[in-house]
Amino acid sequence: LTTGNANIVEGGFDYFEVVEEVALSAFEPEHKLEVKVFPNPASSSIQVHLLNEQLGTIQLRIVNVLGELVYEQSLPKALVEIPVQDLANGFYVVNVSSADSEKNIKISIQH
């Protein structure tokens, strides 16, 4: 079945066109977090390195694939070592957030 520029195939379309870009948020943080997490994959610990100047209170959370919080800490300095030897093998998200910015980094734990 053909309709204009699109063909309906098994109940879906085989042609997709972006007509207009729409901003999902007008909020642009003044200071974006710049974070590195290494090593990845990790086995016993990860290093969390904040690359930009201190942005006030920085919160770190590690969440598993089920969305469960498995670790939480305020970051007292720009380079912190986080123990991960007690976490099960698998994928996690390291969430680092300040008052106006947030960064999510996917990591893998392999013992």
Coordinates of C-alpha atoms in Angstrom, one line a residue:
L1 CA 0.0 0.0 0.0
T2 CA 1.5 3.3 -1.0
T3 CA 0.4 6.7 0.4
G4 CA 2.3 9.8 -0.8
N5 CA 6.0 9.4 0.2
A6 CA 5.4 6.5 2.5
N7 CA 4.8 2.8 2.1
I8 CA 2.9 0.9 4.8
V9 CA 4.7 -2.3 5.5
E10 CA 3.4 -4.8 8.1
G11 CA 1.5 -2.0 9.9
G12 CA 4.5 0.4 10.0
F13 CA 6.1 2.9 7.7
D14 CA 9.3 2.3 5.7
Y15 CA 9.9 6.0 5.2
F16 CA 10.5 8.6 8.0
E17 CA 11.2 12.3 7.6
V18 CA 11.9 14.9 10.3
V19 CA 9.9 17.9 9.4
E20 CA 10.9 20.2 12.2
E21 CA 13.3 20.1 15.1
V22 CA 11.6 20.9 18.4
A23 CA 13.6 21.8 21.5
L24 CA 12.5 19.5 24.4
S25 CA 13.8 22.0 27.0
A26 CA 14.7 25.6 27.0
F27 CA 16.9 25.0 30.1
E28 CA 20.6 25.1 29.3
P29 CA 22.8 24.7 32.4
E30 CA 25.3 27.5 32.9
H31 CA 28.0 25.0 34.0
K32 CA 27.9 21.5 32.4
L33 CA 29.6 18.7 34.3
E34 CA 32.6 17.2 32.6
V35 CA 33.2 13.7 34.1
K36 CA 35.4 10.8 33.2
V37 CA 34.9 7.3 34.8
F38 CA 37.7 4.7 34.4
P39 CA 38.6 1.9 34.0
N40 CA 35.7 0.6 32.0
P41 CA 35.1 -2.3 32.3
A42 CA 36.1 -2.3 36.0
S43 CA 36.7 -5.1 38.5
S44 CA 37.6 -3.7 41.9
S45 CA 37.2 0.1 41.8
I46 CA 36.5 3.0 39.4
Q47 CA 38.0 6.4 39.4
V48 CA 35.6 9.3 39.0
H49 CA 37.3 12.4 37.8
L50 CA 35.6 15.8 37.6
L51 CA 37.3 17.8 34.8
N52 CA 35.8 21.2 35.4
E53 CA 35.9 23.5 38.4
Q54 CA 34.0 22.6 41.4
L55 CA 30.3 23.3 40.8
G56 CA 29.1 23.2 44.4
T57 CA 27.8 20.0 45.9
I58 CA 28.3 17.0 43.5
Q59 CA 26.3 13.8 44.1
L60 CA 27.3 10.5 42.7
R61 CA 24.9 7.5 42.3
I62 CA 25.4 4.1 40.8
V63 CA 22.2 2.4 39.5
N64 CA 21.9 -1.2 38.2
V65 CA 19.9 -2.2 35.1
L66 CA 16.8 -2.7 37.2
G67 CA 17.0 1.0 38.3
E68 CA 18.0 0.1 41.8
L69 CA 20.4 2.4 43.6
V70 CA 23.4 0.4 44.6
Y71 CA 25.8 3.2 45.7
E72 CA 25.5 6.9 46.6
Q73 CA 28.0 9.4 47.8
S74 CA 28.7 13.2 47.8
L75 CA 32.0 13.8 46.0
P76 CA 34.3 15.7 48.3
K77 CA 37.0 16.3 45.6
A78 CA 37.7 16.2 41.9
L79 CA 39.2 12.7 41.8
V80 CA 37.5 9.9 43.8
E81 CA 38.0 6.1 43.9
I82 CA 34.8 4.1 44.3
P83 CA 34.9 0.5 45.3
V84 CA 32.9 -1.8 43.0
Q85 CA 34.2 -5.3 44.1
D86 CA 31.0 -6.0 45.9
L87 CA 28.8 -5.3 42.8
A88 CA 27.7 -8.2 40.7
N89 CA 29.0 -8.5 37.1
G90 CA 26.9 -6.5 34.7
F91 CA 26.1 -3.0 33.5
Y92 CA 25.5 0.0 35.6
V93 CA 24.9 3.7 35.2
V94 CA 27.1 6.2 37.1
N95 CA 25.0 9.4 37.6
V96 CA 26.9 12.5 38.6
S97 CA 24.8 15.6 39.3
S98 CA 25.2 19.1 40.6
A99 CA 22.5 21.7 41.2
D100 CA 22.0 22.5 37.5
S101 CA 23.7 19.8 35.6
E102 CA 23.7 16.0 35.3
K103 CA 25.8 13.4 33.5
N104 CA 25.2 9.6 33.1
I105 CA 28.0 7.3 32.2
K106 CA 27.4 3.6 31.4
I107 CA 30.0 1.2 33.0
S108 CA 30.5 -2.6 33.0
I109 CA 31.7 -4.6 36.1
Q110 CA 33.6 -7.7 35.3
H111 CA 35.3 -9.7 38.1

